[in-house]
Amino acid sequence: MERHLLGPADGSAILPGMTARPRVAIVGVGNLGAALAVSLRRAGYSIDAVIARSRGASLRRARSLARQVGVRALTDASVALGALRADLIWFCVPDAEIVRAAGALAGKIEWKGRVAVHSSGALNSDELRALRRRGAFVASVHPIMTFVRGSRPSLGGVPFAVEGDANALRVANRIIRDLGGHSHSIRKKDKAAYHAWGTFASPLFTALLATTEQVAGLAGVNRGEAKRRMIPILQQTLANYAAFDAAGAFSGPIVRGDVDTVKRHLQVLRKVPIARDVYLSLARAAVAYLPGKNTRALMKELRLGRWKRRGE
């Protein structure tokens, strides 16, 4: 692989033999891979290739993304020995696919001196141990951000959790800074808890919103209208949380210690059992973690409500 060497006095090389902005190949063309490719290109990085798993829909997505960022699209099976010129290979594939994807490229690239990273939130850099054994520096680099179809959020201001080999982290941290993000070290053993935290912050929060739409139906409000009416209170709640933290943003019957209102809620929610279970769990969390009045009576009612649900 041709590399553009920088003299020691230049000070801009990240690793020996690597340019200040390493050439990147992206493996996986899902929502994260697509957003990352676009963000890297905008930040001035050269993308060597986007690599898909198969020749079906995955390759079609890869070709579409490749056209957007002006690079070639490949499948892992079609990568010829020595064909990749990338300094860093970034695996943006589902957790269960990381080992397979790394294995598919293990014998097709000279890994010594290259960097390989994956973007799993729950798994650590040891998923790339096969590439480490071949001489690569490896790391896990996970952005705390949600990526869904039809949306490519900016990575500016986004925190990234990073762990792995020191040389890989040196490269990753530089890229994160260039993207406008912030890197935070994490221990390997903490990744599952870290990912659970992130799951509460977005996927399960989205599930809560879907649950609120079901409850709105009890009040005769359809899903579309419920969404429209909820946006102002959701925006203000997040603004309050940002300004005052959870305790200062908390309002409603529990903070007032209004047991009678909680009883009414539990009664009507019998018509939507799953939503009632969610209410009970979140209300117990509110009593445990947030300020409020009459907490003993509230917790007693919530325990009673849980027992009644099991007895139905």
Tab-separated table of C-alpha atoms in Angstrom:
chain	number	residue	atom	x	y	z
A	1	MET	CA	0.000	0.000	0.000
A	2	GLU	CA	1.342	3.431	-0.908
A	3	ARG	CA	1.624	5.677	2.129
A	4	HIS	CA	2.435	9.364	2.291
A	5	LEU	CA	5.125	9.621	4.915
A	6	LEU	CA	5.485	12.739	7.011
A	7	GLY	CA	8.799	13.703	8.522
A	8	PRO	CA	9.122	13.742	12.315
A	9	ALA	CA	9.355	17.536	12.345
A	10	ASP	CA	5.957	17.835	10.660
A	11	GLY	CA	4.198	16.626	13.784
A	12	SER	CA	0.978	15.871	11.928
A	13	ALA	CA	1.320	12.145	11.400
A	14	ILE	CA	-0.972	10.148	13.673
A	15	LEU	CA	1.060	6.956	13.366
A	16	PRO	CA	4.340	6.350	11.527
A	17	GLY	CA	3.606	6.091	7.820
A	18	MET	CA	0.063	7.404	8.182
A	19	THR	CA	-1.148	10.769	6.955
A	20	ALA	CA	-2.703	13.274	9.344
A	21	ARG	CA	-6.092	12.261	7.969
A	22	PRO	CA	-5.987	8.520	7.314
A	23	ARG	CA	-7.819	7.015	4.372
A	24	VAL	CA	-10.888	5.105	5.613
A	25	ALA	CA	-12.837	2.087	4.368
A	26	ILE	CA	-16.293	1.499	5.829
A	27	VAL	CA	-17.647	-2.026	6.213
A	28	GLY	CA	-21.435	-2.023	6.521
A	29	VAL	CA	-23.877	0.324	4.817
A	30	GLY	CA	-26.670	0.593	7.356
A	31	ASN	CA	-27.829	3.805	8.993
A	32	LEU	CA	-24.640	4.310	11.013
A	33	GLY	CA	-22.271	3.440	8.175
A	34	ALA	CA	-24.022	5.838	5.814
A	35	ALA	CA	-24.036	8.709	8.316
A	36	LEU	CA	-20.382	8.095	9.145
A	37	ALA	CA	-19.294	8.053	5.494
A	38	VAL	CA	-21.021	11.353	4.793
A	39	SER	CA	-19.649	12.973	7.955
A	40	LEU	CA	-16.100	11.808	7.270
A	41	ARG	CA	-16.270	13.117	3.714
A	42	ARG	CA	-17.521	16.497	4.902
A	43	ALA	CA	-14.679	16.612	7.435
A	44	GLY	CA	-12.143	16.220	4.624
A	45	TYR	CA	-11.379	12.517	4.962
A	46	SER	CA	-10.685	10.324	1.955
A	47	ILE	CA	-12.974	7.278	1.773
A	48	ASP	CA	-11.317	4.366	-0.003
A	49	ALA	CA	-14.406	2.160	-0.327
A	50	VAL	CA	-17.708	1.168	1.220
A	51	ILE	CA	-18.007	-2.576	1.649
A	52	ALA	CA	-21.247	-4.560	1.753
A	53	ARG	CA	-21.808	-8.156	2.750
A	54	SER	CA	-23.630	-9.490	-0.306
A	55	ARG	CA	-24.695	-8.699	-3.824
A	56	GLY	CA	-28.349	-8.087	-2.976
A	57	ALA	CA	-29.984	-5.127	-1.273
A	58	SER	CA	-26.820	-4.521	0.758
A	59	LEU	CA	-24.758	-3.952	-2.382
A	60	ARG	CA	-27.424	-1.673	-3.861
A	61	ARG	CA	-27.280	0.460	-0.721
A	62	ALA	CA	-23.492	0.436	-0.892
A	63	ARG	CA	-23.522	1.631	-4.492
A	64	SER	CA	-25.969	4.401	-3.647
A	65	LEU	CA	-23.807	5.542	-0.733
A	66	ALA	CA	-20.645	5.232	-2.830
A	67	ARG	CA	-22.097	7.596	-5.422
A	68	GLN	CA	-22.895	10.137	-2.716
A	69	VAL	CA	-19.360	10.209	-1.358
A	70	GLY	CA	-17.577	9.570	-4.667
A	71	VAL	CA	-15.978	6.210	-3.950
A	72	ARG	CA	-16.224	2.577	-5.025
A	73	ALA	CA	-18.594	-0.034	-3.604
A	74	LEU	CA	-17.396	-3.568	-2.939
A	75	THR	CA	-18.602	-6.734	-1.258
A	76	ASP	CA	-16.400	-8.443	1.300
A	77	ALA	CA	-16.213	-11.437	-1.052
A	78	SER	CA	-15.045	-9.260	-3.956
A	79	VAL	CA	-12.226	-7.507	-2.102
A	80	ALA	CA	-9.078	-8.658	-3.878
A	81	LEU	CA	-5.825	-9.219	-2.029
A	82	GLY	CA	-4.120	-5.858	-1.653
A	83	ALA	CA	-7.003	-3.951	-3.253
A	84	LEU	CA	-7.806	-1.763	-0.229
A	85	ARG	CA	-5.606	1.278	0.287
A	86	ALA	CA	-7.265	2.343	3.533
A	87	ASP	CA	-5.262	3.048	6.664
A	88	LEU	CA	-8.312	2.478	8.861
A	89	ILE	CA	-11.113	-0.040	8.359
A	90	TRP	CA	-14.272	0.878	10.269
A	91	PHE	CA	-16.761	-1.960	10.879
A	92	CYS	CA	-20.319	-0.582	11.090
A	93	VAL	CA	-22.128	-3.916	11.137
A	94	PRO	CA	-24.544	-5.496	13.661
A	95	ASP	CA	-22.894	-6.886	16.787
A	96	ALA	CA	-23.387	-10.497	15.719
A	97	GLU	CA	-21.644	-9.768	12.399
A	98	ILE	CA	-18.430	-8.166	13.657
A	99	VAL	CA	-16.382	-11.357	13.998
A	100	ARG	CA	-17.651	-12.702	10.657
A	101	ALA	CA	-16.971	-9.432	8.825
A	102	ALA	CA	-13.481	-9.192	10.290
A	103	GLY	CA	-12.804	-12.794	9.360
A	104	ALA	CA	-13.960	-12.209	5.780
A	105	LEU	CA	-11.287	-9.527	5.342
A	106	ALA	CA	-8.584	-11.006	7.566
A	107	GLY	CA	-6.677	-12.743	4.777
A	108	LYS	CA	-7.234	-10.055	2.138
A	109	ILE	CA	-5.413	-7.132	3.729
A	110	GLU	CA	-1.920	-6.669	5.088
A	111	TRP	CA	-3.023	-5.637	8.576
A	112	LYS	CA	0.320	-4.772	10.106
A	113	GLY	CA	0.301	-1.078	11.013
A	114	ARG	CA	-3.335	-0.577	10.032
A	115	VAL	CA	-6.167	0.356	12.368
A	116	ALA	CA	-9.443	-1.547	12.662
A	117	VAL	CA	-12.365	-0.286	14.734
A	118	HIS	CA	-15.947	-1.364	15.260
A	119	SER	CA	-18.905	0.676	16.455
A	120	SER	CA	-20.711	-1.694	18.791
A	121	GLY	CA	-21.963	-0.092	21.975
A	122	ALA	CA	-22.176	-3.357	23.905
A	123	LEU	CA	-19.101	-5.271	22.685
A	124	ASN	CA	-15.459	-4.395	23.242
A	125	SER	CA	-12.462	-4.282	20.950
A	126	ASP	CA	-11.623	-7.950	21.520
A	127	GLU	CA	-14.210	-8.772	18.841
A	128	LEU	CA	-11.429	-7.773	16.419
A	129	ARG	CA	-8.803	-10.019	18.028
A	130	ALA	CA	-8.287	-11.917	14.756
A	131	LEU	CA	-7.075	-8.694	13.130
A	132	ARG	CA	-4.982	-7.769	16.168
A	133	ARG	CA	-3.193	-11.110	15.801
A	134	ARG	CA	-2.350	-10.101	12.226
A	135	GLY	CA	-0.744	-6.864	13.356
A	136	ALA	CA	-3.636	-4.392	13.373
A	137	PHE	CA	-4.285	-1.887	16.135
A	138	VAL	CA	-7.919	-2.323	17.189
A	139	ALA	CA	-10.524	-0.360	19.131
A	140	SER	CA	-14.239	0.023	19.695
A	141	VAL	CA	-15.617	3.491	18.899
A	142	HIS	CA	-19.300	4.052	19.633
A	143	PRO	CA	-21.225	7.305	19.153
A	144	ILE	CA	-24.035	7.973	21.639
A	145	MET	CA	-26.470	8.915	18.905
A	146	THR	CA	-29.507	7.418	17.204
A	147	PHE	CA	-29.377	6.557	13.500
A	148	VAL	CA	-32.583	5.717	11.655
A	149	ARG	CA	-33.565	5.440	8.021
A	150	GLY	CA	-34.159	8.808	6.391
A	151	SER	CA	-32.083	10.751	8.929
A	152	ARG	CA	-28.343	11.399	8.983
A	153	PRO	CA	-27.591	13.417	12.097
A	154	SER	CA	-24.464	15.495	12.395
A	155	LEU	CA	-21.776	13.994	14.593
A	156	GLY	CA	-20.797	17.435	15.855
A	157	GLY	CA	-21.119	17.560	19.628
A	158	VAL	CA	-21.742	13.806	19.858
A	159	PRO	CA	-19.934	11.873	22.628
A	160	PHE	CA	-18.070	8.715	21.568
A	161	ALA	CA	-17.137	5.919	23.977
A	162	VAL	CA	-13.718	4.508	23.052
A	163	GLU	CA	-11.503	1.683	24.257
A	164	GLY	CA	-8.791	-0.465	22.740
A	165	ASP	CA	-5.148	-0.380	21.725
A	166	ALA	CA	-3.332	2.883	22.405
A	167	ASN	CA	-2.324	3.420	18.764
A	168	ALA	CA	-5.865	2.784	17.541
A	169	LEU	CA	-7.244	5.226	20.119
A	170	ARG	CA	-4.769	7.868	19.027
A	171	VAL	CA	-6.160	7.679	15.491
A	172	ALA	CA	-9.800	7.387	16.593
A	173	ASN	CA	-9.593	10.373	18.937
A	174	ARG	CA	-8.172	12.551	16.148
A	175	ILE	CA	-11.009	11.538	13.817
A	176	ILE	CA	-13.621	12.208	16.504
A	177	ARG	CA	-12.208	15.689	17.058
A	178	ASP	CA	-12.268	16.370	13.318
A	179	LEU	CA	-15.924	15.288	13.234
A	180	GLY	CA	-16.669	17.769	16.025
A	181	GLY	CA	-17.361	15.007	18.537
A	182	HIS	CA	-15.982	14.269	21.998
A	183	SER	CA	-14.243	11.048	23.000
A	184	HIS	CA	-14.633	9.411	26.419
A	185	SER	CA	-12.665	6.399	27.601
A	186	ILE	CA	-14.579	3.354	28.791
A	187	ARG	CA	-13.443	0.126	30.408
A	188	LYS	CA	-14.159	-3.106	28.556
A	189	LYS	CA	-16.141	-4.481	31.486
A	190	ASP	CA	-18.456	-1.436	31.509
A	191	LYS	CA	-19.654	-1.650	27.925
A	192	ALA	CA	-22.825	-3.652	28.586
A	193	ALA	CA	-23.950	-1.183	31.262
A	194	TYR	CA	-22.985	1.735	29.027
A	195	HIS	CA	-25.090	0.358	26.189
A	196	ALA	CA	-28.030	-0.268	28.507
A	197	TRP	CA	-27.797	3.408	29.504
A	198	GLY	CA	-27.893	4.443	25.858
A	199	THR	CA	-30.821	2.116	25.231
A	200	PHE	CA	-32.805	3.900	27.932
A	201	ALA	CA	-31.883	7.273	26.399
A	202	SER	CA	-33.257	6.580	22.924
A	203	PRO	CA	-34.771	3.204	21.923
A	204	LEU	CA	-36.705	2.681	25.159
A	205	PHE	CA	-37.605	6.376	25.251
A	206	THR	CA	-39.103	5.846	21.794
A	207	ALA	CA	-40.988	2.831	23.156
A	208	LEU	CA	-42.320	5.091	25.913
A	209	LEU	CA	-43.565	7.540	23.272
A	210	ALA	CA	-45.312	4.684	21.461
A	211	THR	CA	-46.902	3.721	24.780
A	212	THR	CA	-48.135	7.275	25.337
A	213	GLU	CA	-49.888	7.087	21.957
A	214	GLN	CA	-51.750	4.004	23.161
A	215	VAL	CA	-52.828	5.841	26.311
A	216	ALA	CA	-53.932	8.820	24.224
A	217	GLY	CA	-56.290	6.431	22.459
A	218	LEU	CA	-58.112	5.904	25.766
A	219	ALA	CA	-58.815	9.649	25.734
A	220	GLY	CA	-60.158	9.472	22.184
A	221	VAL	CA	-57.040	10.971	20.568
A	222	ASN	CA	-55.574	9.171	17.563
A	223	ARG	CA	-51.852	8.533	17.183
A	224	GLY	CA	-51.138	11.289	14.701
A	225	GLU	CA	-52.941	13.907	16.726
A	226	ALA	CA	-51.353	12.632	19.933
A	227	LYS	CA	-47.906	13.082	18.419
A	228	ARG	CA	-48.699	16.629	17.307
A	229	ARG	CA	-50.055	17.621	20.726
A	230	MET	CA	-47.180	16.014	22.660
A	231	ILE	CA	-44.313	17.724	20.848
A	232	PRO	CA	-44.480	20.980	22.888
A	233	ILE	CA	-44.454	19.229	26.273
A	234	LEU	CA	-41.713	16.840	25.152
A	235	GLN	CA	-39.548	19.722	23.971
A	236	GLN	CA	-40.084	21.650	27.196
A	237	THR	CA	-39.363	18.569	29.309
A	238	LEU	CA	-36.011	18.060	27.566
A	239	ALA	CA	-35.246	21.766	27.890
A	240	ASN	CA	-36.033	21.589	31.614
A	241	TYR	CA	-33.885	18.488	32.021
A	242	ALA	CA	-30.973	20.181	30.229
A	243	ALA	CA	-31.317	23.280	32.407
A	244	PHE	CA	-32.252	21.850	35.801
A	245	ASP	CA	-31.406	18.101	35.760
A	246	ALA	CA	-33.972	15.393	36.468
A	247	ALA	CA	-35.067	16.623	39.893
A	248	GLY	CA	-35.743	20.138	38.678
A	249	ALA	CA	-37.570	18.939	35.571
A	250	PHE	CA	-39.946	16.632	37.457
A	251	SER	CA	-43.628	17.618	37.703
A	252	GLY	CA	-47.043	15.986	38.032
A	253	PRO	CA	-49.016	14.019	40.610
A	254	ILE	CA	-46.098	12.079	42.094
A	255	VAL	CA	-44.044	15.138	42.971
A	256	ARG	CA	-47.209	16.514	44.634
A	257	GLY	CA	-47.877	13.222	46.444
A	258	ASP	CA	-51.349	12.952	44.862
A	259	VAL	CA	-52.283	9.335	45.630
A	260	ASP	CA	-55.904	9.697	44.489
A	261	THR	CA	-54.872	10.774	40.979
A	262	VAL	CA	-52.435	7.878	40.731
A	263	LYS	CA	-55.264	5.506	41.701
A	264	ARG	CA	-57.458	6.944	38.924
A	265	HIS	CA	-54.649	6.486	36.414
A	266	LEU	CA	-54.146	2.857	37.399
A	267	GLN	CA	-57.871	2.179	37.160
A	268	VAL	CA	-58.290	3.515	33.622
A	269	LEU	CA	-55.048	1.920	32.443
A	270	ARG	CA	-56.518	-1.526	33.091
A	271	LYS	CA	-57.811	-1.180	29.532
A	272	VAL	CA	-54.188	-1.098	28.241
A	273	PRO	CA	-52.317	-3.642	30.400
A	274	ILE	CA	-48.868	-3.124	28.898
A	275	ALA	CA	-49.119	0.639	29.376
A	276	ARG	CA	-50.256	0.031	32.952
A	277	ASP	CA	-47.142	-2.058	33.604
A	278	VAL	CA	-44.977	0.709	32.160
A	279	TYR	CA	-46.743	3.278	34.348
A	280	LEU	CA	-46.174	1.189	37.478
A	281	SER	CA	-42.473	0.701	36.728
A	282	LEU	CA	-41.830	4.343	35.896
A	283	ALA	CA	-43.876	5.601	38.839
A	284	ARG	CA	-41.870	3.399	41.220
A	285	ALA	CA	-38.671	4.760	39.659
A	286	ALA	CA	-39.993	8.294	40.151
A	287	VAL	CA	-40.684	7.690	43.833
A	288	ALA	CA	-37.247	6.103	44.281
A	289	TYR	CA	-35.103	8.532	42.286
A	290	LEU	CA	-36.932	11.878	42.275
A	291	PRO	CA	-38.214	14.323	44.900
A	292	GLY	CA	-41.838	14.132	45.947
A	293	LYS	CA	-44.314	14.195	48.779
A	294	ASN	CA	-46.253	11.401	50.469
A	295	THR	CA	-43.808	8.842	49.100
A	296	ARG	CA	-44.689	6.035	51.519
A	297	ALA	CA	-48.372	6.120	50.576
A	298	LEU	CA	-47.512	6.356	46.902
A	299	MET	CA	-45.202	3.360	47.022
A	300	LYS	CA	-47.825	1.357	48.893
A	301	GLU	CA	-50.394	2.124	46.182
A	302	LEU	CA	-47.944	1.228	43.429
A	303	ARG	CA	-47.093	-2.076	45.093
A	304	LEU	CA	-50.813	-2.779	45.495
A	305	GLY	CA	-51.385	-1.898	41.832
A	306	ARG	CA	-48.653	-4.316	40.809
A	307	TRP	CA	-50.154	-7.099	42.935
A	308	LYS	CA	-53.631	-6.495	41.457
A	309	ARG	CA	-52.182	-6.715	37.942
A	310	ARG	CA	-50.634	-10.103	38.694
A	311	GLY	CA	-53.868	-11.362	40.218
A	312	GLU	CA	-56.009	-10.550	37.181
